[in-house]
Short mmCIF file of C-alpha atoms (C1' of nucleotides) in Angstrom, two decimals:
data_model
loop_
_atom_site.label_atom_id
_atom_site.label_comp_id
_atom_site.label_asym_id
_atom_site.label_seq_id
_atom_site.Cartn_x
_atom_site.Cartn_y
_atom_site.Cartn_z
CA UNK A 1 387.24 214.14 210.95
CA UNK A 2 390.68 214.96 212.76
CA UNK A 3 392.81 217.94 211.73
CA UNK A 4 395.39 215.56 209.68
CA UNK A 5 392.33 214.26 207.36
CA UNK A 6 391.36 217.96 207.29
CA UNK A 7 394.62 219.31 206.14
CA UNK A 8 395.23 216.24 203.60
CA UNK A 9 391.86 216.74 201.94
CA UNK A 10 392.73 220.55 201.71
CA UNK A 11 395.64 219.88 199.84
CA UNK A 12 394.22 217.76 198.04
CA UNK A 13 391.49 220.36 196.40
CA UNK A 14 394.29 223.12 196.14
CA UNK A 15 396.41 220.43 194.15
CA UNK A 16 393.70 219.30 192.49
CA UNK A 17 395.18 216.31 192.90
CA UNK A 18 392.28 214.16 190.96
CA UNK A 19 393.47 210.29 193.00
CA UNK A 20 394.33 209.35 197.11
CA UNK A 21 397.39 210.07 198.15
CA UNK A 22 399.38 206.83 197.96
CA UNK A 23 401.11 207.82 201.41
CA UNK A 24 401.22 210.08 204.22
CA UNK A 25 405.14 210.52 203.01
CA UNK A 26 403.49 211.77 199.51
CA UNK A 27 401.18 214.16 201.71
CA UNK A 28 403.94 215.76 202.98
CA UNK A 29 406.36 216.07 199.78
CA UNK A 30 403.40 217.76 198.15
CA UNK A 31 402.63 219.92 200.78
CA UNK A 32 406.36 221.42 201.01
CA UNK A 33 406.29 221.40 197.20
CA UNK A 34 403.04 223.67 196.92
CA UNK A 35 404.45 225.93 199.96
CA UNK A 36 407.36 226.43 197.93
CA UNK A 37 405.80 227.26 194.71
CA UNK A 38 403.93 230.25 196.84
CA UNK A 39 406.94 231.58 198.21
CA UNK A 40 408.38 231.40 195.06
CA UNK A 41 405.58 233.06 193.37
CA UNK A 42 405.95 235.97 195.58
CA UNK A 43 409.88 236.31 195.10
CA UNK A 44 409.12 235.98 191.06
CA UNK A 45 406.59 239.02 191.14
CA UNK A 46 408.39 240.88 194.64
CA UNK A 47 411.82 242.20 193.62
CA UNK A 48 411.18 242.60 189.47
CA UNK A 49 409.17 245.70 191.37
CA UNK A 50 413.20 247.10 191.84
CA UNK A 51 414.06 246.19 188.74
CA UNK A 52 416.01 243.06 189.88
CA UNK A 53 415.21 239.55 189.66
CA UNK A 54 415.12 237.04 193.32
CA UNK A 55 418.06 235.49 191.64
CA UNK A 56 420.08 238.75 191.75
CA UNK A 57 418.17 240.04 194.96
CA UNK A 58 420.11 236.23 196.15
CA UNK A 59 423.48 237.58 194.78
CA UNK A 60 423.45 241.07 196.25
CA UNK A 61 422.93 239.96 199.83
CA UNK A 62 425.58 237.20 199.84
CA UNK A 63 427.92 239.97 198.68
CA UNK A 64 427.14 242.57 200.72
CA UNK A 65 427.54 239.39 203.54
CA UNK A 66 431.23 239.26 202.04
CA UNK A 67 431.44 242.82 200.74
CA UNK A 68 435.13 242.90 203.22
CA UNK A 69 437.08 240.45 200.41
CA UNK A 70 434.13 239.74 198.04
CA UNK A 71 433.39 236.45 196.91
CA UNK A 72 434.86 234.17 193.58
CA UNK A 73 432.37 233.00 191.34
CA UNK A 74 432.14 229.33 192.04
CA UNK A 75 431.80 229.91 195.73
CA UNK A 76 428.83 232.03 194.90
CA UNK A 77 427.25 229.19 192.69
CA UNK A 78 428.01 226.41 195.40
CA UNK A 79 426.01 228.59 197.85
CA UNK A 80 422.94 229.23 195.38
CA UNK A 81 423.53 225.41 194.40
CA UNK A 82 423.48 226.35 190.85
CA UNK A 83 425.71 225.55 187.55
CA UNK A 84 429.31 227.37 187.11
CA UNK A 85 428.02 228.59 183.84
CA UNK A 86 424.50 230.03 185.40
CA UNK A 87 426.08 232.22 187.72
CA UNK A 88 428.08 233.91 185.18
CA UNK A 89 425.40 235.24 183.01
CA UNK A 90 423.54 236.57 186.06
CA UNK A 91 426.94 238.31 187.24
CA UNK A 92 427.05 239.41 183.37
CA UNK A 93 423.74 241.16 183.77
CA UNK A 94 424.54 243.05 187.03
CA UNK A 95 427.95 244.06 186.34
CA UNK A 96 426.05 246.07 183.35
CA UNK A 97 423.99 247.26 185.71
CA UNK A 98 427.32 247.87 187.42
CA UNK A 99 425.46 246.71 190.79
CA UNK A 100 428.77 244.35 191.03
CA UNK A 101 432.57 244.13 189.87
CA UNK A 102 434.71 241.19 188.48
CA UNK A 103 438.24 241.73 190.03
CA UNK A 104 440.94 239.33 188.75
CA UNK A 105 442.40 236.74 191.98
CA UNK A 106 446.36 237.58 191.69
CA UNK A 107 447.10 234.68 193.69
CA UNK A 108 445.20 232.25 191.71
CA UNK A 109 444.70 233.81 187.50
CA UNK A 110 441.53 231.58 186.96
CA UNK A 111 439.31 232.79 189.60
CA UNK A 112 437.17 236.14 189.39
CA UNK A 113 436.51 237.70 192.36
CA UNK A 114 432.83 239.63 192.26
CA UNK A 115 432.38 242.50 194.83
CA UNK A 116 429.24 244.59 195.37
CA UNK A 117 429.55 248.15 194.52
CA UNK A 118 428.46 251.08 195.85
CA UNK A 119 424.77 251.18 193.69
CA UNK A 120 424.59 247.46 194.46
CA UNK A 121 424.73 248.28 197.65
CA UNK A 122 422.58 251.50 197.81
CA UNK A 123 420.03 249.18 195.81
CA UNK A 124 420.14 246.24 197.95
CA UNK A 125 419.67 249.00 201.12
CA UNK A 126 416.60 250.01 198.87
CA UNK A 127 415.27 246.85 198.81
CA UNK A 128 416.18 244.88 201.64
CA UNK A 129 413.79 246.69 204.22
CA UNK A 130 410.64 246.17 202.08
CA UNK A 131 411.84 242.42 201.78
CA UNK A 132 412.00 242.44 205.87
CA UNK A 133 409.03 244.04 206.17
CA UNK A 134 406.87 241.04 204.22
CA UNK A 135 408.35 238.63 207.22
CA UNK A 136 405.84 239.72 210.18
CA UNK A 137 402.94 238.60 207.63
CA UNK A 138 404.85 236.04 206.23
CA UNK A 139 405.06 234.20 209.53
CA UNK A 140 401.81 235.93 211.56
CA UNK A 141 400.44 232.38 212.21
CA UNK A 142 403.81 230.51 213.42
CA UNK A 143 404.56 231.33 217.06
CA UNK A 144 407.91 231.12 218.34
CA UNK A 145 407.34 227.50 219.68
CA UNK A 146 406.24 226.74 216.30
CA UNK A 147 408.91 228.37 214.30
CA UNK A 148 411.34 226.55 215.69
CA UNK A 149 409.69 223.07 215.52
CA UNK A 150 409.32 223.91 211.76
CA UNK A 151 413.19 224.19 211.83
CA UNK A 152 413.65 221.14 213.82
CA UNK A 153 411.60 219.40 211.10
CA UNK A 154 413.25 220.57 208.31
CA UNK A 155 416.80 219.61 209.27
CA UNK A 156 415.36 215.99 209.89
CA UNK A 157 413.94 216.55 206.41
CA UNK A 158 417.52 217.43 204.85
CA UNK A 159 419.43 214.80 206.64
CA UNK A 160 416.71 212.41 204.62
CA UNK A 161 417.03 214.03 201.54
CA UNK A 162 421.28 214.48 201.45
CA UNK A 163 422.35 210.48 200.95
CA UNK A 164 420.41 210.21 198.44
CA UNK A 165 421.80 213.27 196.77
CA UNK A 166 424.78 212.33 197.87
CA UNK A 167 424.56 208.78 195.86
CA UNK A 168 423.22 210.78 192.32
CA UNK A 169 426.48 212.60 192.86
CA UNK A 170 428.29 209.27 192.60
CA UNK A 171 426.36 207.88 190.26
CA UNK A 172 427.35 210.83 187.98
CA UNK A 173 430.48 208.75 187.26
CA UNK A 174 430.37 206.41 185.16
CA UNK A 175 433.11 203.29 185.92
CA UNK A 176 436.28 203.98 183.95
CA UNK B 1 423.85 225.34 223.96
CA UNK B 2 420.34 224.29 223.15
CA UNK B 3 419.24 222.14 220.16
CA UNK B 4 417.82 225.56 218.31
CA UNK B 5 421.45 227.27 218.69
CA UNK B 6 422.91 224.89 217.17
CA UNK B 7 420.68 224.00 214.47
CA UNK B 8 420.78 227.72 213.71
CA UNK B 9 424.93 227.75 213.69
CA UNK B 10 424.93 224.30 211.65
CA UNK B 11 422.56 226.10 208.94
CA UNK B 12 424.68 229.06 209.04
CA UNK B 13 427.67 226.60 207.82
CA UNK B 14 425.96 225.30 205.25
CA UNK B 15 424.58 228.16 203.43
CA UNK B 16 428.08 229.90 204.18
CA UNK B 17 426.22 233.48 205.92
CA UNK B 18 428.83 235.51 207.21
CA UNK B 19 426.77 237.56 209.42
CA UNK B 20 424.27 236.97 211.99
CA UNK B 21 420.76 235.66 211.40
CA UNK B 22 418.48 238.87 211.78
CA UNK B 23 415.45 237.52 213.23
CA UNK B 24 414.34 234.06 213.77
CA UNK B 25 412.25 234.09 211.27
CA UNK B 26 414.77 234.97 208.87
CA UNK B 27 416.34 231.26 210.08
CA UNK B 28 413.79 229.63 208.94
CA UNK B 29 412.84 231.08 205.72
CA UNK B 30 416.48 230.08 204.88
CA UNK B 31 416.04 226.75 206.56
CA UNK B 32 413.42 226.30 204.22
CA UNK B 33 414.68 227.76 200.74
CA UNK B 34 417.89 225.56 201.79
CA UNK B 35 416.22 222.53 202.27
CA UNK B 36 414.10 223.23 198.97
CA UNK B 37 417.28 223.85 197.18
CA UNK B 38 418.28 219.90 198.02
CA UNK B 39 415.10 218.79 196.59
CA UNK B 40 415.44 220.15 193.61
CA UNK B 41 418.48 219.66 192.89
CA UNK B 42 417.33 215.69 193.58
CA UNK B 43 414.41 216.29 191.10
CA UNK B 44 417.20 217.50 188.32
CA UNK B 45 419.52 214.85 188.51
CA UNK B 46 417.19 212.26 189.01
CA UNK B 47 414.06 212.69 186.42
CA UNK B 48 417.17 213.04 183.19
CA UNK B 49 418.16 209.57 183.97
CA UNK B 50 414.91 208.22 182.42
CA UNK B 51 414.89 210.78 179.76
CA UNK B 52 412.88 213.34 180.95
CA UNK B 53 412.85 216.48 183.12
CA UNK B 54 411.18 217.31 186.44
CA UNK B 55 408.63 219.69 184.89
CA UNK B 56 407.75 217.26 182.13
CA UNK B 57 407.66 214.46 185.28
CA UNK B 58 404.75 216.47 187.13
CA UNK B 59 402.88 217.01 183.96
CA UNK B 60 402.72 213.13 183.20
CA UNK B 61 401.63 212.41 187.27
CA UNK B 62 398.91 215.12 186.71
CA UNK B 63 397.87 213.92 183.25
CA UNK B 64 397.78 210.37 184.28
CA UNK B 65 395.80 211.57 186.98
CA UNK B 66 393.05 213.14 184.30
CA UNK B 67 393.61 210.35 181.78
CA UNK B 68 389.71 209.81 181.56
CA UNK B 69 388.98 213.20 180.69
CA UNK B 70 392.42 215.15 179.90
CA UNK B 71 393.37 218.68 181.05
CA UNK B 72 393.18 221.97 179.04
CA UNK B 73 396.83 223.47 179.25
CA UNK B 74 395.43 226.51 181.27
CA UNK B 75 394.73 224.08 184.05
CA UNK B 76 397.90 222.58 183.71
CA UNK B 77 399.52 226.26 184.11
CA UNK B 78 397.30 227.30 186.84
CA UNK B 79 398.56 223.78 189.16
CA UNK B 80 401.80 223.97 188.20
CA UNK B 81 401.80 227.51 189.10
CA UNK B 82 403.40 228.86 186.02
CA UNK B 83 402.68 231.00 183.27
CA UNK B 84 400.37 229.71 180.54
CA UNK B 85 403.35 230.51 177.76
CA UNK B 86 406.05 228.28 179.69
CA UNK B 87 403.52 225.07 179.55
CA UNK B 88 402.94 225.48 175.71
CA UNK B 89 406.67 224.90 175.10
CA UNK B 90 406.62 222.16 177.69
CA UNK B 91 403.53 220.33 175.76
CA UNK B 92 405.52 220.67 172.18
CA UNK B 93 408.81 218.67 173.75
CA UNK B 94 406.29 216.10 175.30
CA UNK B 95 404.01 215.94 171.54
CA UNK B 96 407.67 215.20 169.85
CA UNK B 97 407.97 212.36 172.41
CA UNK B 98 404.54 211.12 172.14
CA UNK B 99 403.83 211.44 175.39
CA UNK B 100 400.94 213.61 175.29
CA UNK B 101 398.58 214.66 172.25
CA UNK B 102 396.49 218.20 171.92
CA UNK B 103 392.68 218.21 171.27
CA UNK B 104 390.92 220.96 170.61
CA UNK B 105 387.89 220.87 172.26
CA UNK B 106 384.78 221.09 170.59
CA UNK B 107 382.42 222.42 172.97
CA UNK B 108 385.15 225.62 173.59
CA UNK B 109 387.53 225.96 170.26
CA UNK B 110 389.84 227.79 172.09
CA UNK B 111 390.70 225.47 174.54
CA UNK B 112 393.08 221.92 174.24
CA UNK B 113 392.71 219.39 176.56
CA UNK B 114 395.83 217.27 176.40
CA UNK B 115 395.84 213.76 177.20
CA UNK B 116 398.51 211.14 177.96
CA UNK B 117 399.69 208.49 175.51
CA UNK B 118 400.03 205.05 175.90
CA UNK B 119 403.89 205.72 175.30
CA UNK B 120 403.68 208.80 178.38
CA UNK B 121 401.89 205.89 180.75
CA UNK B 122 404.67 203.46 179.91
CA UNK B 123 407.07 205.86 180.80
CA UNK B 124 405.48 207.31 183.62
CA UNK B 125 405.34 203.47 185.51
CA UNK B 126 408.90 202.73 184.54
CA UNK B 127 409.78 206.02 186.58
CA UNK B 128 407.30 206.48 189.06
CA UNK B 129 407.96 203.41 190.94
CA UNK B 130 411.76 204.64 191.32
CA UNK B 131 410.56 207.89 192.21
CA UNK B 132 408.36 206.32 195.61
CA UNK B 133 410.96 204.19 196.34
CA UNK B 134 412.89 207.77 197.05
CA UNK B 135 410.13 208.09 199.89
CA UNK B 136 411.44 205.83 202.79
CA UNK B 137 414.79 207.39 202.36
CA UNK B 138 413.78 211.21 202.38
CA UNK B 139 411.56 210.60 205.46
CA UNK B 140 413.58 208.21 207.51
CA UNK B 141 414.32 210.54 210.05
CA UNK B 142 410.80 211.85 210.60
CA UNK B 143 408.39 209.28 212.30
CA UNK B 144 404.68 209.51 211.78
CA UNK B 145 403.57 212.28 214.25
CA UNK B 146 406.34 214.48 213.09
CA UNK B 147 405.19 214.04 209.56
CA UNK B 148 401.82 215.35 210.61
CA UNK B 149 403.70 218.29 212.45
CA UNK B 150 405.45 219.25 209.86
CA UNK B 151 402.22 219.23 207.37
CA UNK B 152 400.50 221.41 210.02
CA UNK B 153 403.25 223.89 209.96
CA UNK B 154 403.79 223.83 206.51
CA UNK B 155 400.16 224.67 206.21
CA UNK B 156 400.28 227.50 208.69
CA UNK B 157 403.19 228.90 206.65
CA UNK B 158 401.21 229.05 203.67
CA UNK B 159 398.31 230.65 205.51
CA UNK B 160 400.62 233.55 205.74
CA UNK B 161 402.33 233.92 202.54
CA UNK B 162 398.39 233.76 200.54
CA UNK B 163 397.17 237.48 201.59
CA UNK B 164 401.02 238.53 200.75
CA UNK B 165 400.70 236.92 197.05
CA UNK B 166 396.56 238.20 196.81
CA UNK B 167 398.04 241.53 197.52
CA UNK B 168 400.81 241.23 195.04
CA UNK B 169 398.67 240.46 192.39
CA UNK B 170 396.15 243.12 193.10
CA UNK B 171 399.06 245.51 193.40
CA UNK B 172 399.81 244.38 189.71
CA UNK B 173 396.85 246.15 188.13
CA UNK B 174 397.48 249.86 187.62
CA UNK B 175 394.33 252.09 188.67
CA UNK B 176 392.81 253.46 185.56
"C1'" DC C 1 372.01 241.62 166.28
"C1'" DA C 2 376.29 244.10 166.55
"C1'" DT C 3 379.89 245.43 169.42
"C1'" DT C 4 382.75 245.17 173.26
"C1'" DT C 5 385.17 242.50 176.57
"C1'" DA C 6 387.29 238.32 178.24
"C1'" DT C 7 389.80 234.10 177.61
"C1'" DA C 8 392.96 230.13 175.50
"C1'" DA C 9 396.67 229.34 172.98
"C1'" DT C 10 400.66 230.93 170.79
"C1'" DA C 11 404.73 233.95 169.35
"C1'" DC C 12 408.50 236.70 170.84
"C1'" DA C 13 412.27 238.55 173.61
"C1'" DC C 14 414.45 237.88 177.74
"C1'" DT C 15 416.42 235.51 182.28
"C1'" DT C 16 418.00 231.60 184.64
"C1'" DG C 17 418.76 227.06 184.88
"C1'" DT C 18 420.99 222.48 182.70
"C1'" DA C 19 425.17 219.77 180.44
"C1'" DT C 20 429.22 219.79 177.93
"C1'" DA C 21 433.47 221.60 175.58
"C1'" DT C 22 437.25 224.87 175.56
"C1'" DT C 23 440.90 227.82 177.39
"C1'" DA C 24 443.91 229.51 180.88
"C1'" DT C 25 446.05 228.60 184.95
"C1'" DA C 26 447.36 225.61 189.17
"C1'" DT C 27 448.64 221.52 191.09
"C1'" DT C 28 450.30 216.86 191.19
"C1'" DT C 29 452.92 213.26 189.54
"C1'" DT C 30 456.62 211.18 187.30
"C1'" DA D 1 461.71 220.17 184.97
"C1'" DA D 2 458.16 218.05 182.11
"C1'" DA D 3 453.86 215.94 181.66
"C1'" DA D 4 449.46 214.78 183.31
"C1'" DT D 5 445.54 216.12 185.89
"C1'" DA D 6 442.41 219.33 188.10
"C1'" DT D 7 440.05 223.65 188.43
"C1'" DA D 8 437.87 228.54 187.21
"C1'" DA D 9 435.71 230.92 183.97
"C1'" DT D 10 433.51 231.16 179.64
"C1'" DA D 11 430.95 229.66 175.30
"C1'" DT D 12 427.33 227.08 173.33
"C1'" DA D 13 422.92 224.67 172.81
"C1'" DC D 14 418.95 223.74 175.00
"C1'" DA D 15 414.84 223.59 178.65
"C1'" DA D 16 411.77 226.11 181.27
"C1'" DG D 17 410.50 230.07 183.48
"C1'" DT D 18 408.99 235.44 182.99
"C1'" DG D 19 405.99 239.35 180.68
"C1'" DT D 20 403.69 241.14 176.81
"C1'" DA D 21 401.38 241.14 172.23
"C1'" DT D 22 398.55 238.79 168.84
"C1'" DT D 23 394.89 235.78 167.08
"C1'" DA D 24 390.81 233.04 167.42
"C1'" DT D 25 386.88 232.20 169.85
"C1'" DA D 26 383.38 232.84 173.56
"C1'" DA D 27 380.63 235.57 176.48
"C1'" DA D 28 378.55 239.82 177.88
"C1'" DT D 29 376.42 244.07 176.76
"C1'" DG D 30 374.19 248.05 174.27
#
DNA sequence: CATTTATAATACACTTGTATATTATATTTT
DNA sequence: AAAATATAATATACAAGTGTATTATAAATG
């Protein structure tokens, strides 16, 4: 049995996917889908630990990346690829936590912009090591070589994924 | 500049870092939550054009996967890999449909095992056809051999996030 | 056999995501 | 300049995720 038929039938017990798969395409999707769900299980159990959620964790290093001239709201959301509206509630719950500020744009009255303040930052400094630290295990049995063939693969993986994204976009609109 | 620079610089674009990649690991973590971050926001536009979401989606594939026998919901939370609370409120929206139906099982009155209606199969092959003919698209620009590369990575990654995850969930348990 | 412990489902409060409507402000068009 | 259109943030209702507590039932133990 080669290492392909090996790694398919692994899968398919940690699935327990209870049918064939009906392509090697559908071996594949499922197999980035499960690796995601474990790296998202450890973000959804890792950071609560400092009393922030991975969402926020997300927010604090994007503005300590533009902690110069801080960053308006629906930039921030574009870059997460979330909802206008989502990205305000989590910005509500930090700037309680006063880990961020909303500053008014002068130029333009309708944008916010949200900088990282000085506990955001000391908590992000806090936590940011630890988060580091998980990447030597994280990637102990990806060599260099391999690393970077993973990245290769994943770009060709994106450039299949974004037309078709890019026609649901369209589609959002209906003919007028 | 080699193909790995530049990949690097064109992901740095897209997820707008201003800073410099720390490690190349750190790349493709980010390469990876990116390109995750396309495919689901494909999964939430397309799933709510038939009616459904993409959560309620994967529990129809799995149940019509178990339609002989059914699956108690703790099964369905433990694939899924989410808490046992979130699939309850998942099941009632379904039950309103009539997509699924509880059962308490006999042999273990604690338990349901919920099966999939005749209505949930009906929908289920109205959408899932759509949904493979996604498939050709996504992976045009990965042949068959890098299909198998990329599962044998993808597997290797997962190999190293497992003992992180065991330990976070040991580390969960206070010592009494 | 009675009691303790474990497990399955559910209820509750909370966070983060969705879509859509509203309001304030900018920009474009006439 | 005035009117129409577009955009940023916010409000609302809802879906789906989290952890924790409760209840019913099963399994293990004294």
């Amino acid at each position: 049995m080669d290492e392909i038929t090996k790694l398919t039938k692994k899968l398919q017990r940690e699935i327990a996917l209870n049918r064939d798969f009906v392509s090697q395409e559908e071996v594949v999707l499922l197999s980035f889908v499960h690796t995601w769900q474990q790296l998202e299980w450890l973000g959804k159990r890792f950071f609560p630990r400092f009393g922030l959620s991975d969402a926020q964790f997300n927010v604090l290093m994007i503005l300590w990346d533009y902690r110069e001239t801080g960053m308006r709201q629906h930039e921030l959301a574009s870059i997460l690829m979330v909802n206008r509206a989502s990205i305000g509630g989590v910005i509500d719950r930090m700037e309680k936590q006063q880990w961020v500020r909303r500053q008014r744009d002068p130029v333009d009255r309708r944008s916010n912009y949200v900088h990282i303040t000085p506990a955001g930052i000391a908590l992000l400094e806090k936590v940011r090591p630890v988060y580091y630290a998980l990447f030597p295990d994280a990637f102990a049995h990806l060599n260099s070589n391999q690393q970077q063939d993973l990245l290769k693969l994943l770009e060709r993986f994106r450039q299949g994924i974004l037309p078709i994204n890019k026609r649901l976009k369209e589609g959002n609109h209906e003919p007028s």
